Coordinates of C-alpha atoms in Angstrom, one line a residue:
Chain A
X1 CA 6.6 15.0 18.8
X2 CA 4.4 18.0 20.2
X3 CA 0.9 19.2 18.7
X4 CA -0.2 15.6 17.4
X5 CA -3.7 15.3 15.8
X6 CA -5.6 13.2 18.0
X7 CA -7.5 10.3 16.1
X8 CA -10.7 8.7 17.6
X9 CA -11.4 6.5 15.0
X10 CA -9.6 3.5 14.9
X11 CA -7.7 1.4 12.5
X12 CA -10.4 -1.0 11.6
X13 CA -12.9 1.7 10.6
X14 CA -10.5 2.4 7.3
X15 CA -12.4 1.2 4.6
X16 CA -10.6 -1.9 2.9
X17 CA -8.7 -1.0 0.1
X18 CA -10.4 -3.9 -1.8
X19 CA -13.7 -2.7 -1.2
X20 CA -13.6 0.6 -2.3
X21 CA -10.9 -0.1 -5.1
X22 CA -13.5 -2.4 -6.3
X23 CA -16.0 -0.2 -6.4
X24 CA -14.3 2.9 -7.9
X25 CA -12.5 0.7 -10.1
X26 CA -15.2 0.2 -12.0
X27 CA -16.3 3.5 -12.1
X28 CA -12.9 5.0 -13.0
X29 CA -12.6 2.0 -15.6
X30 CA -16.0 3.0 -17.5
X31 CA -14.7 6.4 -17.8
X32 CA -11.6 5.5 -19.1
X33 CA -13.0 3.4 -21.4
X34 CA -15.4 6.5 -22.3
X35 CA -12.6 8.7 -22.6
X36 CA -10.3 6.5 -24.1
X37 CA -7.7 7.0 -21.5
X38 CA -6.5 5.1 -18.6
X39 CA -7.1 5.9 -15.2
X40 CA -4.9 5.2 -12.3
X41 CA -6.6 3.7 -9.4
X42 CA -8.0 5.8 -6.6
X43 CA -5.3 5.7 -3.4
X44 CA -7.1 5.2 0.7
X45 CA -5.5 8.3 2.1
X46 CA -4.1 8.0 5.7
X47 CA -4.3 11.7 6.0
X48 CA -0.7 11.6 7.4
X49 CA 1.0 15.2 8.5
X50 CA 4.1 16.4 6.7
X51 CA 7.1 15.9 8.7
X52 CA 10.6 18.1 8.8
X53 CA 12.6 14.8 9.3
X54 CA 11.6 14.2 5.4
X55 CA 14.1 14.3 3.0
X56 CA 13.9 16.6 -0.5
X57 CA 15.0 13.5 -2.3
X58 CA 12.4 12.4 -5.1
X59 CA 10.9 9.2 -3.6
X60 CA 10.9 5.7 -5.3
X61 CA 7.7 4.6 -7.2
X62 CA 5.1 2.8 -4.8
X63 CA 5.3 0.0 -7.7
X64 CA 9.5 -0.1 -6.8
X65 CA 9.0 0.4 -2.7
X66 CA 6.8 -3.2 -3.0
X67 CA 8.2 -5.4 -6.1
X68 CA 12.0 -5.0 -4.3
X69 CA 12.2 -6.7 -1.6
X70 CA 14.0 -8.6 1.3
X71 CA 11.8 -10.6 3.5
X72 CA 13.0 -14.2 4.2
X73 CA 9.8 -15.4 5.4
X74 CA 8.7 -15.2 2.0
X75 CA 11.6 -16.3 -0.2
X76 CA 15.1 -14.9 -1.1
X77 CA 13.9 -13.5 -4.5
X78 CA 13.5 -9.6 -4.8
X79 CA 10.0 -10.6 -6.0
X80 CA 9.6 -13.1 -3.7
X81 CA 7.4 -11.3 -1.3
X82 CA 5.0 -9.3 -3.7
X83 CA 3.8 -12.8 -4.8
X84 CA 3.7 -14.8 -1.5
X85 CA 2.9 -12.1 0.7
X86 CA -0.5 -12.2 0.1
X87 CA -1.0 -15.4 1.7
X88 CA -0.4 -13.5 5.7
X89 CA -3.1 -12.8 7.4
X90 CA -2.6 -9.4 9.0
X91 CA -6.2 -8.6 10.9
X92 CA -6.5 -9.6 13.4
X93 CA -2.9 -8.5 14.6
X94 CA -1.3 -8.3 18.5
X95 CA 1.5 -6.7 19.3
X96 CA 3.0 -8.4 22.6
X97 CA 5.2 -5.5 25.1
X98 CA 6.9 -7.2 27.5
X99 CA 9.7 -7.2 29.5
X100 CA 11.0 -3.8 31.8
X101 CA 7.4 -2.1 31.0
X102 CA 5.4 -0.5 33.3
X103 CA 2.4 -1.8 31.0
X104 CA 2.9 -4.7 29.9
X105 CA 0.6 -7.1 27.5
X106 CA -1.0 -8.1 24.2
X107 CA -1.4 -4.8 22.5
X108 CA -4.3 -5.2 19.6
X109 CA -3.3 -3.1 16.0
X110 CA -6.2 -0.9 17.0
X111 CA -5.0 -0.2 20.8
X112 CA -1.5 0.5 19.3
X113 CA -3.0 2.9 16.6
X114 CA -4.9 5.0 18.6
X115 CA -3.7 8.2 20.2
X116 CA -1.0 8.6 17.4
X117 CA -0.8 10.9 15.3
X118 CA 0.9 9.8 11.7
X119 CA 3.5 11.7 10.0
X120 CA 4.8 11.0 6.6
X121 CA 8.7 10.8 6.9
X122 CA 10.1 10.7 3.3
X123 CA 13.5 8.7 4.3
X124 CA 16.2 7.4 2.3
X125 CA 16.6 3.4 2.7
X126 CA 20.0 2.0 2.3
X127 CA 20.7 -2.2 2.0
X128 CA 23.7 -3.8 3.2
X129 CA 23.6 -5.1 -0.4
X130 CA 24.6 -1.8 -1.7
X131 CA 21.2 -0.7 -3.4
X132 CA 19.0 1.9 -1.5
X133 CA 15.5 3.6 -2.2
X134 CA 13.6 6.7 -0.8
X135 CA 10.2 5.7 0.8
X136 CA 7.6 7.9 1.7
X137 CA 6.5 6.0 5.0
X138 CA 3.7 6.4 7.1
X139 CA 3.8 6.6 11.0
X140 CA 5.2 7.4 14.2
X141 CA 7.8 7.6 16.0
X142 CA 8.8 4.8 18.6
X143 CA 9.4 6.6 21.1
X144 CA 5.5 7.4 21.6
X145 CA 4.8 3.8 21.9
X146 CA 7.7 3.2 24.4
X147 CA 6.3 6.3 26.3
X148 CA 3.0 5.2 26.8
X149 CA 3.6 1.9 27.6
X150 CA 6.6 3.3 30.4
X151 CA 9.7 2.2 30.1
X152 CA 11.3 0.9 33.6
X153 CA 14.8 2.5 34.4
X154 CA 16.8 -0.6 34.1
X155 CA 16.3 -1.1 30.2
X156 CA 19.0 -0.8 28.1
X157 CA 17.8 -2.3 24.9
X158 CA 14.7 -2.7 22.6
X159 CA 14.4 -6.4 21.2
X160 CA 11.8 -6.9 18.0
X161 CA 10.4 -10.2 16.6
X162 CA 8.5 -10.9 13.5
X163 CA 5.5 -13.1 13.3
X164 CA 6.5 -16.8 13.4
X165 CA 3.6 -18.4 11.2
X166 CA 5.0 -21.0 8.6
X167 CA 1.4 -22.6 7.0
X168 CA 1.4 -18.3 5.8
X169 CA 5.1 -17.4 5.5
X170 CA 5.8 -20.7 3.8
X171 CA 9.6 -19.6 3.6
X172 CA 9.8 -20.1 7.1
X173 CA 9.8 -24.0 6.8
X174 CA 13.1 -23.4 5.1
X175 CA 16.4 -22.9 7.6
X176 CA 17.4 -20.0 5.5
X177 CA 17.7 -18.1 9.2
X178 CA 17.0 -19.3 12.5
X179 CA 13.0 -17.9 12.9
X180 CA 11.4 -16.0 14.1
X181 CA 13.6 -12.9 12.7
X182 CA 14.9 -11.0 15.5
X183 CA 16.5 -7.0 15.8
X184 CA 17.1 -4.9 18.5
X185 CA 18.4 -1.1 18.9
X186 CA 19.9 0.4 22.2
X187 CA 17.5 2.3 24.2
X188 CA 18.7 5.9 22.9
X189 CA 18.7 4.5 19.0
X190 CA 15.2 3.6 20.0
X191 CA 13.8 6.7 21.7
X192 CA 15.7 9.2 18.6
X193 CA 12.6 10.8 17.0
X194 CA 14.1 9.7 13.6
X195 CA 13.2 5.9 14.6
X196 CA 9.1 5.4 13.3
X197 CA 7.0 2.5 13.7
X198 CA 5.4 2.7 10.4
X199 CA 2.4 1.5 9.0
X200 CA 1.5 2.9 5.5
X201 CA 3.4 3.9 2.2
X202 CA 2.1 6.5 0.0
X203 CA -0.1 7.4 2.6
X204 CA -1.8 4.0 2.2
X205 CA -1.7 1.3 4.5
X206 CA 1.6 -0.8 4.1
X207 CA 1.5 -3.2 1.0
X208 CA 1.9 -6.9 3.2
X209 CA 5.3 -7.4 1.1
X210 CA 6.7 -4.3 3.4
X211 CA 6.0 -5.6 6.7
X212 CA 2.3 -4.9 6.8
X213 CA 0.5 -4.1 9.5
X214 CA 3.7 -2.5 11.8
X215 CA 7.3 -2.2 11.0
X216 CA 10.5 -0.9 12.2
X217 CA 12.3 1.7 9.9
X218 CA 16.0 3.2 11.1
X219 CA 17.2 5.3 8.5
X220 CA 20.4 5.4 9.7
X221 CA 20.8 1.9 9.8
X222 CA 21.1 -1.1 6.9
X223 CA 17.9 -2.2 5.9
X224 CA 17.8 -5.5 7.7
X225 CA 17.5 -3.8 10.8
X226 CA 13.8 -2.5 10.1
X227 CA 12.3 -5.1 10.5
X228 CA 9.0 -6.4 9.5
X229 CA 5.5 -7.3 10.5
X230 CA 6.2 -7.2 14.2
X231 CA 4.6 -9.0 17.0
X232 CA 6.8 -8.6 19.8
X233 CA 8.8 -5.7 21.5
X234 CA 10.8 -6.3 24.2
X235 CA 12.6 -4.0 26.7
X236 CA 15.9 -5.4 28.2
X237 CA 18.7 -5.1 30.1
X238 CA 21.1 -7.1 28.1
X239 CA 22.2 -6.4 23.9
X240 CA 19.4 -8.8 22.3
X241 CA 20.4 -11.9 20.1
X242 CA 19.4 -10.3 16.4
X243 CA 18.7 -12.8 13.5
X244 CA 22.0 -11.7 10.9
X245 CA 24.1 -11.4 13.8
X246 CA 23.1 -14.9 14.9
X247 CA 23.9 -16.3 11.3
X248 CA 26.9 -14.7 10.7
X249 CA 28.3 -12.4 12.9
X250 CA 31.6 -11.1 11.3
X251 CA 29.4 -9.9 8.8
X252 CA 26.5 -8.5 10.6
X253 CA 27.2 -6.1 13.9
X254 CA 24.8 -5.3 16.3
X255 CA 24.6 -1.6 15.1
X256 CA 25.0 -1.6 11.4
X257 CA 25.1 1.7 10.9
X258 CA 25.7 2.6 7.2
X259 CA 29.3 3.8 7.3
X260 CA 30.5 4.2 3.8
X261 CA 34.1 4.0 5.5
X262 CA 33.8 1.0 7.4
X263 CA 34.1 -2.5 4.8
X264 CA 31.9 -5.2 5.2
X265 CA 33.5 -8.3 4.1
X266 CA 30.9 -9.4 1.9
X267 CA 29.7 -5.8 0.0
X268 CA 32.2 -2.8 0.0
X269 CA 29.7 -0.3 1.3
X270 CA 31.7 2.7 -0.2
X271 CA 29.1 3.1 -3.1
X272 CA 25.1 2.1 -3.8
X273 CA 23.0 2.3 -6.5
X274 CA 19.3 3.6 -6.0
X275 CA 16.5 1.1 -7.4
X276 CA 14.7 2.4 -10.8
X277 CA 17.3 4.2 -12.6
X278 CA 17.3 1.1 -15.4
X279 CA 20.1 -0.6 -16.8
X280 CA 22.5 2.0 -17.2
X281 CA 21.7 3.5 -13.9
X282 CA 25.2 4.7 -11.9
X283 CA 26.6 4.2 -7.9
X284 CA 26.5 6.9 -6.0
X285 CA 28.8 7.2 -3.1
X286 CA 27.4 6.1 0.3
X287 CA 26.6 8.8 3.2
X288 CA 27.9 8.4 6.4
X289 CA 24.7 7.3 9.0
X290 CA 23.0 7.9 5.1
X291 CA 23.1 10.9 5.1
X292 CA 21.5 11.5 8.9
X293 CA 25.1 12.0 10.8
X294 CA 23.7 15.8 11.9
X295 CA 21.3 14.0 13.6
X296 CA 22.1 10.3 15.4
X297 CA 26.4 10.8 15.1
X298 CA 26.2 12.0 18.6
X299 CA 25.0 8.3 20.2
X300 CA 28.1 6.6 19.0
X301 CA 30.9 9.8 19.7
X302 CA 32.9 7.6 22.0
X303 CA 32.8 4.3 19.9
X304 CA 34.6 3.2 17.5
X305 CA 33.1 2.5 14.8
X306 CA 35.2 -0.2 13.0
X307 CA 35.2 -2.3 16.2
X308 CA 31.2 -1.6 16.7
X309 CA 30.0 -2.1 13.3
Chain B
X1 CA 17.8 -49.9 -32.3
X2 CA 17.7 -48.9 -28.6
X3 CA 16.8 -46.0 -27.0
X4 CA 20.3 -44.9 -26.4
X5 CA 21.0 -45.0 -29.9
X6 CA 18.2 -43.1 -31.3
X7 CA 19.2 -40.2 -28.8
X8 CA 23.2 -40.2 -30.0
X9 CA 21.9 -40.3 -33.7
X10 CA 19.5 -37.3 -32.9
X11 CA 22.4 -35.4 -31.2
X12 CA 25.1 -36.7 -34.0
X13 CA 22.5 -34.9 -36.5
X14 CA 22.6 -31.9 -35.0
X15 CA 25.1 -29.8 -36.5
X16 CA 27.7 -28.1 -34.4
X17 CA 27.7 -24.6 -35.7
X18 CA 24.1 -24.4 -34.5
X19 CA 24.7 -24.6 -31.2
X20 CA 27.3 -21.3 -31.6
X21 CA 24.0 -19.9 -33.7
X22 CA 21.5 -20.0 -30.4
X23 CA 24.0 -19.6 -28.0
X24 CA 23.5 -15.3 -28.1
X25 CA 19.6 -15.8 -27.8
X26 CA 19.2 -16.4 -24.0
X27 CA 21.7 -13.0 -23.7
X28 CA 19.9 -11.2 -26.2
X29 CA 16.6 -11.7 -24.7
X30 CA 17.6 -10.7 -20.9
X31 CA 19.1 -7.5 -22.4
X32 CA 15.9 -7.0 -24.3
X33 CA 14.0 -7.6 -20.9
X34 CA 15.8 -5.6 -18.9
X35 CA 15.9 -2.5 -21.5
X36 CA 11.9 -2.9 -21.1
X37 CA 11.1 -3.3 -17.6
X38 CA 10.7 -7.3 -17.8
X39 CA 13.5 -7.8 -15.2
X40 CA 11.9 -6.0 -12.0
X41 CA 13.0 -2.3 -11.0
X42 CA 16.5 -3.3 -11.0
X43 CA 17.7 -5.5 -13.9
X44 CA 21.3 -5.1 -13.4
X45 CA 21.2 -7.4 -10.9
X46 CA 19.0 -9.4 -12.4
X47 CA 20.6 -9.3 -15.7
X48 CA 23.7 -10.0 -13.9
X49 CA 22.2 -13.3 -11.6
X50 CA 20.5 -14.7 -14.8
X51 CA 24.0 -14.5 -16.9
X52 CA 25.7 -16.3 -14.0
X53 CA 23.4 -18.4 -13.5
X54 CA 23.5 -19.8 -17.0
X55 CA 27.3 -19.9 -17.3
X56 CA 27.7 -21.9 -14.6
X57 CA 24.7 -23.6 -16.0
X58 CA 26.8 -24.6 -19.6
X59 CA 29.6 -25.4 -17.6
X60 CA 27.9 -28.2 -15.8
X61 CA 26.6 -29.3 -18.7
X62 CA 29.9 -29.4 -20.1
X63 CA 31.2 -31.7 -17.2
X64 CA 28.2 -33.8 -17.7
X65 CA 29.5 -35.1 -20.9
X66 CA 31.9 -37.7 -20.0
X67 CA 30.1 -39.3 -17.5
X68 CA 27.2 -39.1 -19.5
X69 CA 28.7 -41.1 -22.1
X70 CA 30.7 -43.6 -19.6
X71 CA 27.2 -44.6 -17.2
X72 CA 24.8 -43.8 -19.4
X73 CA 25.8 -44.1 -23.3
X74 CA 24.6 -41.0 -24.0
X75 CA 27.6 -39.7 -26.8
X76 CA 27.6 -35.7 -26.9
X77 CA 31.5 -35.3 -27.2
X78 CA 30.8 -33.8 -30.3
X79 CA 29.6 -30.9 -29.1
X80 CA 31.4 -30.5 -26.0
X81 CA 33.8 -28.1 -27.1
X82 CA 31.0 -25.7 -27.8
X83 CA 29.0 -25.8 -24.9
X84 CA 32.9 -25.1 -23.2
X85 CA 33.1 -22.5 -25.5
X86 CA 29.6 -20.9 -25.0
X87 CA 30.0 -21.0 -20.9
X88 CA 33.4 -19.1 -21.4
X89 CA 31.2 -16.4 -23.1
X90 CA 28.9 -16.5 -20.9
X91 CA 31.6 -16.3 -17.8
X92 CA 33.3 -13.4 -19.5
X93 CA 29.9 -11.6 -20.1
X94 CA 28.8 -12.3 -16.5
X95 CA 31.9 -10.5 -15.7
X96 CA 31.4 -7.5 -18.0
X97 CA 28.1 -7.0 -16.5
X98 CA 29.5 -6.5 -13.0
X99 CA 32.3 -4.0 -14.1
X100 CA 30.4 -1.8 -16.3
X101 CA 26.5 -1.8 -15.4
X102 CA 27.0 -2.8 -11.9
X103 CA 30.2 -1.3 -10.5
X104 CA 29.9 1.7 -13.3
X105 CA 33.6 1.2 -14.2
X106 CA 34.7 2.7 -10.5
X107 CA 38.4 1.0 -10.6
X108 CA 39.6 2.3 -6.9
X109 CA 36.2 0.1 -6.0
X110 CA 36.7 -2.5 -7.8
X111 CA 40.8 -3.1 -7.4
X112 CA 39.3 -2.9 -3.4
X113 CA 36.5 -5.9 -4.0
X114 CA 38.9 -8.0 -6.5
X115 CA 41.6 -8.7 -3.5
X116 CA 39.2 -8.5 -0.2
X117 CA 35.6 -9.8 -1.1
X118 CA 36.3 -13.7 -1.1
X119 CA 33.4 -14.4 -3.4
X120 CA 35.1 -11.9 -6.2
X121 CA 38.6 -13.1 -6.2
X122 CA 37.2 -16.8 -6.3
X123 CA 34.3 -16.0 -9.2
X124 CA 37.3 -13.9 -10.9
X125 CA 39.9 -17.1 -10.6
X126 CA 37.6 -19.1 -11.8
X127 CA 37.2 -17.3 -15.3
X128 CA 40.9 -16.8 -15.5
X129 CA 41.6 -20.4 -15.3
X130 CA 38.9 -21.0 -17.8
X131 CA 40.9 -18.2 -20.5
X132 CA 43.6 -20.6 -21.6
X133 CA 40.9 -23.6 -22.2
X134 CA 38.6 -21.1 -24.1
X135 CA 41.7 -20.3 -26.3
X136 CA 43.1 -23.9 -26.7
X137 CA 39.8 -24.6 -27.8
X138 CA 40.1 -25.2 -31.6
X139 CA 41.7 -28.2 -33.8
X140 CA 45.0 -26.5 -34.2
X141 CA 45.6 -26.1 -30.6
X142 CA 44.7 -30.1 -29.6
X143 CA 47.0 -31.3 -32.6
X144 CA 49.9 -28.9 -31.3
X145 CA 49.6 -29.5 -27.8
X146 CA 49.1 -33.2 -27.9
X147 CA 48.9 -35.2 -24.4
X148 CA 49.1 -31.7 -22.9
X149 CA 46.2 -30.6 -24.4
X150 CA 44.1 -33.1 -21.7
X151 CA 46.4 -32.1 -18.9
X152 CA 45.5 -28.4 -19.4
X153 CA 42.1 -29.4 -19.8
X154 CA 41.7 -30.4 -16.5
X155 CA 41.8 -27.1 -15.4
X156 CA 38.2 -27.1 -16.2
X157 CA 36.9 -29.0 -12.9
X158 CA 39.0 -26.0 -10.7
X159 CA 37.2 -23.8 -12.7
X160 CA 33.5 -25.6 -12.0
X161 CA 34.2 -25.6 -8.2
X162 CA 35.5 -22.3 -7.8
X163 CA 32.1 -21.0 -9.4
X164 CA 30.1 -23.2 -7.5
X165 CA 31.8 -22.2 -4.7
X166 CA 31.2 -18.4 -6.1
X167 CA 27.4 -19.3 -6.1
X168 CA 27.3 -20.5 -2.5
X169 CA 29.6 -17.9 -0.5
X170 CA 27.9 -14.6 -2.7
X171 CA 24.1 -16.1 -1.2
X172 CA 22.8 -15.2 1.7
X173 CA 21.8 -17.1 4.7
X174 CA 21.3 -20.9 4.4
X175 CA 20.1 -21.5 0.9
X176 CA 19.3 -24.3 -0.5
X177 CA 19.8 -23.5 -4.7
X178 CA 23.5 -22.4 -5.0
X179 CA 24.2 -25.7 -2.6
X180 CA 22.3 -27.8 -5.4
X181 CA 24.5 -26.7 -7.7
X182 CA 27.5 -26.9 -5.9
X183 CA 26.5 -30.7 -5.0
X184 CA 26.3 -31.0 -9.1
X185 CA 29.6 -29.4 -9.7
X186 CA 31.1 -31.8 -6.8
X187 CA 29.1 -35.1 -8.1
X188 CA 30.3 -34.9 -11.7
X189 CA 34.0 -34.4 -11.1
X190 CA 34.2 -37.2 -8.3
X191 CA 32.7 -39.6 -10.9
X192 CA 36.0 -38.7 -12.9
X193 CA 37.5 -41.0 -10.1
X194 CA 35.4 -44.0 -10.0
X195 CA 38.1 -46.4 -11.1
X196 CA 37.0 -47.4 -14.8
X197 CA 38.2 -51.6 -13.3
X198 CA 35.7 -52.0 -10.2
X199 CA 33.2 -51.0 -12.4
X200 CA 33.7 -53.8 -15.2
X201 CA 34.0 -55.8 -12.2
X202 CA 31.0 -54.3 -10.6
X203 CA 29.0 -55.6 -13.6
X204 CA 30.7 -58.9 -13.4

């Protein structure tokens, strides 16, 4: 948290990625063609600091991190929201903070961006569905946020919605869940330095597909619990109605932590198998918390985890 | 010569062994897709999905046959044994996917799926009832069985339901695809009850 960059530029001064892909990509493309090579495209760095939370693990390919994906609002196919993402308009974007804040109100992307600092957190991503990734994300941690907008001593919870906008998310017409998507952490899950606000991949600005232009990411926690493209963040006194909770409830806790031991009646979570390793790729076993127990096991020492899944 | 005839002499012309001929073409060319990136970064799921999609695919068609034939005229008995045939292979290949590329033959894990997940022991009963009609399925068997060989057939709309019911308990959420199916499943063995009189009368 300590010794952060400060940024005066804002969020909208970073040169589109279509602008300047355009123009390099014809650059880079005439030199390949005179070298008879191919050349990758040129990447819009974030400049994001290295971060000790990170893991060692190799990450996934940028090309994995944003062709794999869960996000409703776009369609229930893995592929789903690479090709219908596109369609979500994502500038101009507000955040609303209500609820127990001293500051409350409609936060633009740029008010949210500036005065943080972004670190690049390399973390591993495990799905209730038993596959997981590693992801180099881009951002900062939560806790920041909650800090400068004050959070009043009665709150006990942090409730997130998504953007409700169907004529873009054209999934949303469907009743696959009850919209907009919902999550919420506990206050301390919340304020733990490992849980980032994150805004970029790759140190690029976050690909639409994964929740562009702010998500959630809890390492700790099944993937649904990240979630996406958020417009609303809400401090409360009471445990916040969350959207796989609301559909099925013997299924989906409230904490969803990733507990190898603890079965889920749909997936055995005992094992996963990371994304990319091709048709003969093998399960791994599961890590309790994935792998972060050293650091989040102390919230839940006196809970039982079977009963508070 | 109506329509209805033109399309039973087409499907009388085509020779049964063909069908057994294509039947390994759809498999072969998911393998070859997912050997060469063409089913995303994860094809064992996807190889998996597409494998049980089609089986329970062929086994709709295969209920489709008799109705097919009693509301519509259209005659494909002939090759109903086949497309039963194919869908078993299909069913048991579906399966063989799951153990081997997706559960990397763990047996402790998959023992612990095969009597708690719902949607495993129901997907797994379905192709167990389907083993005895797969192997009943030649000329010898029907002539040595007799009547029974249509009792024992029966089996077959169990097996439909249970995998339609696979499809709809293994999705997520409220879709709306594995309930299609499951609607299909339902329809075709229901109109194995309409009573075969009130329908002469019906036309009456």
């Amino acid at each position: 948290m300590a010794g952060r960059w400060k940024n005066d530029l804002n969020w909208s001064e970073v040169t589109p990625k279509a602008a300047f892909m355009n123009r390099r990509q014809l650059i880079a493309g005439a030199t390949a063609l005179a070298a008879g090579g191919i050349a990758g495209p040129a990447l819009a760095k974030l400049g994001a600091k290295p971060s000790e939370y990170s893991t060692d693990a190799t990450p996934n390919t940028l090309e994995e991190i944003s062709s794999y994906n869960n996000f409703y609002e776009f369609g229930t196919g893995k592929n789903d929201p690479a090709e219908y993402a596109d369609a979500l308009t994502i500038d101009p974007w507000t955040v609303k903070i209500d609820g127990m804040v001293d500051k409350p109100g409609d936060y633009s992307f740029d008010d949210i961006m500036s005065g943080v600092s972004l670190e690049e957190r390399i973390y591993r991503f495990r799905c209730v569905e038993a596959w997981s990734m590693v992801v180099p994300w881009v951002g900062f941690e939560l806790a920041d946020l909650l800090n400068r907008v004050g959070v009043q001593p009665g709150a006990k919870y942090v409730a997130f919605e998504t953007l409700y906008r169907p004529e873009e998310m054209w999934a949303q017409k469907r009743p696959i869940l009850e919209w907009p998507y919902r999550e919420g952490l506990r206050l301390d899950e919340a304020m733990n330095p490992l849980t980032i606000l994150s805004t970029g991949l790759y140190d690029e600005p976050m690909p639409k597909q994964n929740g562009a232009p702010l998500r959630l990411v809890v390492p700790w926690k099944y993937g649904f619990k990240s979630i996406k493209s958020i417009v609303r963040i809400s401090l409360v006194e009471e445990m916040p109605p969350t959207s796989w909770n609301m559909a099925n409830a013997r299924e989906y806790g409230f904490y969803s932590n990733v507990n190898p031991q603890v079965d889920h009646p749909r997936w055995s979570q005992a094992s996963e198998r990371q994304v990319g390793g091709g048709l003969f790729a093998k399960r791994i076993p599961t890590l309790m918390f994935n792998g972060y127990e050293s650091e989040v096991a102390g919230m839940y020492a006196d809970m039982d985890l079977s009963k508070f899944y | 010569m109506t329509l209805t005839d033109r399309i039973n002499a087409a499907f009388r012309a085509v020779p049964t062994w063909l069908l057994y001929i294509v039947a390994p073409l759809p498999a072969a060319w998911w393998f070859y897709l997912g050997f060469t990136g063409g089913l995303g970064v994860e094809p064992i799921k996807a190889l998996e999905h597409e494998v049980g999609l089609f089986a329970l695919q062929l086994l709709i068609a295969g209920l489709a046959v008799t109705p097919l034939r009693r509301f519509a005229g259209i005659n494909l008995i002939k090759h109903r044994r086949a497309i039963g045939v194919v869908a078993f292979f299909y069913v048991l290949l579906h399966l063989l996917i799951w153990l081997v590329l997706d559960m990397s033959l763990l047996w402790s894990q998959i023992a612990a799926d095969l009597v708690k997940r719902w949607y495993i022991i129901i997907g797994m009963a379905s192709f167990v009832l389907l083993i005895p009609l797969a192997v009943t399925s030649n000329n010898w068997s029907v002539r040595k069985l007799g009547p029974a060989w249509r009792k024992l057939h029966k089996l077959v709309y169990a097996a439909c339901l249970l995998g339609g019911l696979h499809f709809v308990i293994l999705s997520k959420g409220f879709q709306l695809e594995p309930m299609l199916y499951m609607a299909a499943v339902v329809g075709l063995v229901a109109l194995r009850m309409v009573p075969k009189r009130s329908r002469m009368m019906a036309r009456a």
